[in-house]
Amino acid sequence: PISIALPLEIASGGTFCIRCTVFASNHAVSNRSSKSTHYDSDFRVYRAIVDTGSPYLVFPSSELEIDASNALLSLLVAMSILKDNRNYLWEISDYAPTEEVYGAVKGEINWKRSHYRFRDPRLAISKDAVNSIPSTKNLKQSTGIVGVLDKALTNEATGGGESEPFALLGLIGENNPNADRNRFPAPRPTFFHQACITSENDEEGNEFRVQSFSVDGPNRLLTLSTGSLISDAVPSMQLVDLRFYG
């Protein structure tokens, strides 16, 4: 099995996050065989909270809020010294917006296409999974389906009061098969459905699906593996799916 470890950072409320870089989709050219990628200047680095209760990768609102916490940022944008390129990071997809509830707050998630990368380039967007999504098929570079929260959900779920709100990295592998199809006529692909791990020495560019993960709080590491991370020497407990019992 291939395993990769991503460094965790302390986020709000004692949670952990990792760094995720989003590039403007039409400005990235990747060559996996030569392990080289050229990117234009249109990108943004997000801190994505590790979320074990969600299956999706979602990002905060792209609206630029003018308040005391980021008034300087807004001034620089207005003077064209700094480009607010958040709206340029997302491309349209075939998935309609959905109404969601985070905590007690109701809002909307827009589902977009995006080219994102992590600190370890071996964790990539799977071309096989992408080709099964109509709006991403036959693109020059891999783009995945992500959610973009509206302002209300950003404030509730990702620390909208922060000058740099967090993204959320959902680590549930599959969609809920019992979800209301009136709300979700076409299930959105999960983060793990679109993710793969590649090998540095594999010239053929083979992709391997992530089969397991572990969160090591004391050492601040998120480990993803193409095999099981549970060994006979490590104490473990079988999980029970309570949905069958109502």
XYZ file of C-alpha atoms in Angstrom:
246
model
C 0.000 0.000 0.000
C 0.983 3.610 -0.607
C 0.555 6.008 2.314
C 1.003 9.757 2.427
C 1.008 12.033 5.479
C -0.210 15.627 5.409
C 0.686 18.034 8.238
C -2.196 19.151 10.433
C -2.514 22.636 11.873
C -4.646 23.803 14.780
C -7.858 25.458 13.574
C -10.756 27.141 15.371
C -12.415 25.360 18.269
C -9.582 22.875 18.702
C -10.116 21.292 15.291
C -7.389 20.438 12.792
C -6.903 21.679 9.255
C -4.650 21.087 6.255
C -3.544 23.429 3.484
C -5.347 23.231 0.139
C -4.420 25.380 -2.861
C -7.079 26.201 -5.457
C -5.960 27.309 -8.915
C -7.934 29.062 -11.613
C -9.000 26.094 -13.706
C -8.148 27.582 -17.083
C -4.661 28.637 -15.972
C -3.209 25.269 -14.928
C -1.265 22.920 -17.163
C -0.157 19.662 -15.591
C 2.201 17.000 -16.906
C 1.935 14.006 -14.600
C 4.471 11.890 -16.533
C 7.216 14.452 -15.978
C 5.932 15.359 -12.495
C 5.939 19.023 -13.464
C 3.116 21.541 -13.237
C 3.061 25.168 -14.305
C 0.572 27.477 -12.644
C -0.399 31.043 -13.362
C -0.653 33.552 -10.541
C -4.408 33.021 -10.066
C -4.545 30.818 -6.994
C -5.573 30.892 -3.349
C -4.407 28.861 -0.358
C -7.169 27.711 1.986
C -7.026 26.087 5.399
C -9.430 23.138 5.191
C -10.798 21.773 8.476
C -10.671 17.969 8.614
C -14.368 17.069 8.804
C -15.231 13.452 9.621
C -18.960 14.174 9.396
C -19.223 15.208 5.745
C -18.380 13.634 2.372
C -17.606 16.822 0.430
C -14.851 19.365 -0.069
C -16.487 22.763 0.400
C -15.123 26.290 0.395
C -16.291 29.552 2.026
C -18.243 32.222 0.227
C -16.403 34.094 -2.503
C -18.075 37.357 -1.545
C -15.608 40.015 -0.430
C -16.823 41.381 2.893
C -15.840 44.946 3.726
C -15.449 45.174 7.476
C -12.824 46.095 10.024
C -11.166 42.681 9.866
C -10.227 42.932 6.182
C -10.631 46.602 5.309
C -6.989 46.767 4.227
C -7.499 43.795 1.895
C -10.560 45.491 0.381
C -8.615 48.732 -0.107
C -5.801 46.922 -1.895
C -8.314 45.205 -4.172
C -10.051 48.504 -4.932
C -6.682 50.063 -5.836
C -5.894 47.088 -8.114
C -2.792 46.370 -6.036
C -4.186 42.992 -5.061
C -6.561 40.910 -7.143
C -9.539 39.304 -5.388
C -9.478 36.193 -7.553
C -11.764 33.971 -5.508
C -14.608 34.145 -8.043
C -12.177 33.150 -10.799
C -11.309 29.895 -9.049
C -14.647 28.236 -9.783
C -16.066 26.959 -13.068
C -19.698 26.058 -13.708
C -20.761 22.432 -13.330
C -23.813 20.363 -14.258
C -24.962 20.263 -10.628
C -27.663 22.681 -9.485
C -27.340 24.529 -6.156
C -28.757 22.750 -3.116
C -30.304 24.036 0.100
C -28.398 22.864 3.171
C -28.612 23.266 6.936
C -25.454 23.714 9.012
C -26.276 23.799 12.713
C -29.477 25.839 12.851
C -28.652 27.931 9.781
C -30.206 27.301 6.367
C -28.355 28.346 3.245
C -27.265 27.399 -0.243
C -24.301 25.524 -1.659
C -23.264 26.127 -5.247
C -21.527 23.148 -6.850
C -18.579 24.156 -8.990
C -15.627 22.672 -10.822
C -12.214 23.471 -9.379
C -8.572 22.493 -9.765
C -7.119 21.982 -6.282
C -3.900 20.540 -4.918
C -2.456 19.553 -1.550
C 1.028 19.700 -0.062
C 1.831 16.182 -1.251
C 1.380 16.124 -5.056
C 0.738 12.368 -4.939
C -2.742 13.162 -3.575
C -4.459 14.182 -6.797
C -7.809 14.455 -8.551
C -8.527 11.120 -10.221
C -8.807 11.367 -13.994
C -10.890 8.186 -14.053
C -13.435 9.671 -11.643
C -13.430 13.039 -13.404
C -14.189 11.448 -16.777
C -17.389 9.995 -15.298
C -18.657 13.531 -14.541
C -20.247 15.159 -17.642
C -19.064 18.718 -17.042
C -15.453 17.664 -16.397
C -15.024 15.033 -19.110
C -12.262 15.554 -21.682
C -10.823 18.630 -19.962
C -7.119 19.329 -20.405
C -6.486 19.116 -16.674
C -8.352 17.428 -13.861
C -10.951 19.454 -12.038
C -13.109 18.131 -9.226
C -16.602 18.996 -8.030
C -16.574 21.145 -4.885
C -19.173 23.079 -2.923
C -19.043 26.850 -2.434
C -21.023 27.994 0.608
C -23.132 31.123 0.641
C -22.458 33.852 3.187
C -24.856 32.461 5.820
C -23.359 28.966 5.763
C -19.845 30.384 5.689
C -20.525 32.308 8.899
C -21.999 29.226 10.580
C -19.743 26.418 9.398
C -16.319 27.801 8.576
C -15.669 30.760 10.843
C -17.071 33.596 8.786
C -15.941 36.026 11.448
C -12.343 35.191 10.605
C -10.475 37.351 8.108
C -9.742 34.095 6.250
C -12.672 31.641 6.700
C -11.883 27.934 6.641
C -12.807 25.379 4.010
C -14.097 21.922 5.015
C -12.513 18.648 3.893
C -15.129 15.914 4.231
C -13.685 12.465 4.914
C -16.831 10.332 4.579
C -16.228 8.101 1.563
C -19.726 7.574 0.164
C -22.991 9.456 -0.234
C -26.004 8.529 1.868
C -27.920 5.987 -0.283
C -31.132 6.894 1.575
C -30.917 10.615 0.815
C -34.052 12.408 -0.363
C -33.825 12.294 -4.169
C -36.231 15.223 -4.421
C -33.438 17.321 -2.921
C -30.553 15.380 -4.483
C -31.705 14.035 -7.867
C -28.055 13.607 -8.860
C -25.750 12.819 -5.902
C -22.677 15.002 -5.822
C -19.370 13.127 -6.029
C -17.609 12.952 -2.677
C -14.067 14.116 -2.089
C -12.778 10.537 -1.791
C -14.705 9.476 -4.906
C -12.644 12.005 -6.854
C -9.339 11.558 -5.022
C -6.500 9.195 -5.821
C -2.932 8.516 -4.756
C -0.218 8.205 -7.367
C 3.276 6.766 -7.154
C 6.320 8.951 -7.726
C 8.107 6.277 -9.751
C 5.118 5.191 -11.853
C 5.674 6.470 -15.395
C 2.289 5.119 -16.533
C 0.415 7.420 -14.178
C -1.603 4.690 -12.472
C -4.110 5.859 -9.906
C -4.955 4.134 -6.621
C -8.064 4.855 -4.602
C -7.802 5.982 -0.992
C -9.021 3.107 1.194
C -8.383 4.422 4.700
C -7.263 7.426 6.705
C -6.117 8.232 10.219
C -5.983 11.462 12.206
C -2.992 11.598 14.554
C -3.665 14.568 16.818
C -0.551 14.402 19.015
C 1.766 14.257 16.007
C -0.481 16.456 13.879
C -0.642 14.200 10.843
C -3.450 13.175 8.510
C -2.467 9.882 6.877
C -4.180 8.583 3.744
C -3.495 5.094 2.439
C -4.393 2.833 -0.465
C -4.661 -0.064 2.021
C -5.852 -0.601 5.566
C -4.106 1.367 8.293
C -5.326 -1.020 10.978
C -2.935 -3.815 11.912
C -3.414 -6.714 14.300
C -1.015 -5.032 16.695
C -3.166 -1.896 16.982
C -6.274 -2.017 19.209
C -9.383 -1.445 17.104
C -13.152 -1.680 17.402
C -15.659 -2.776 14.779
C -18.127 -0.023 13.835
C -21.855 -0.736 13.680
C -24.176 0.876 11.102
C -27.228 1.893 13.147
C -29.308 2.931 10.128
C -30.644 -0.596 9.778
C -32.216 -0.229 13.231
C -34.024 2.996 12.459
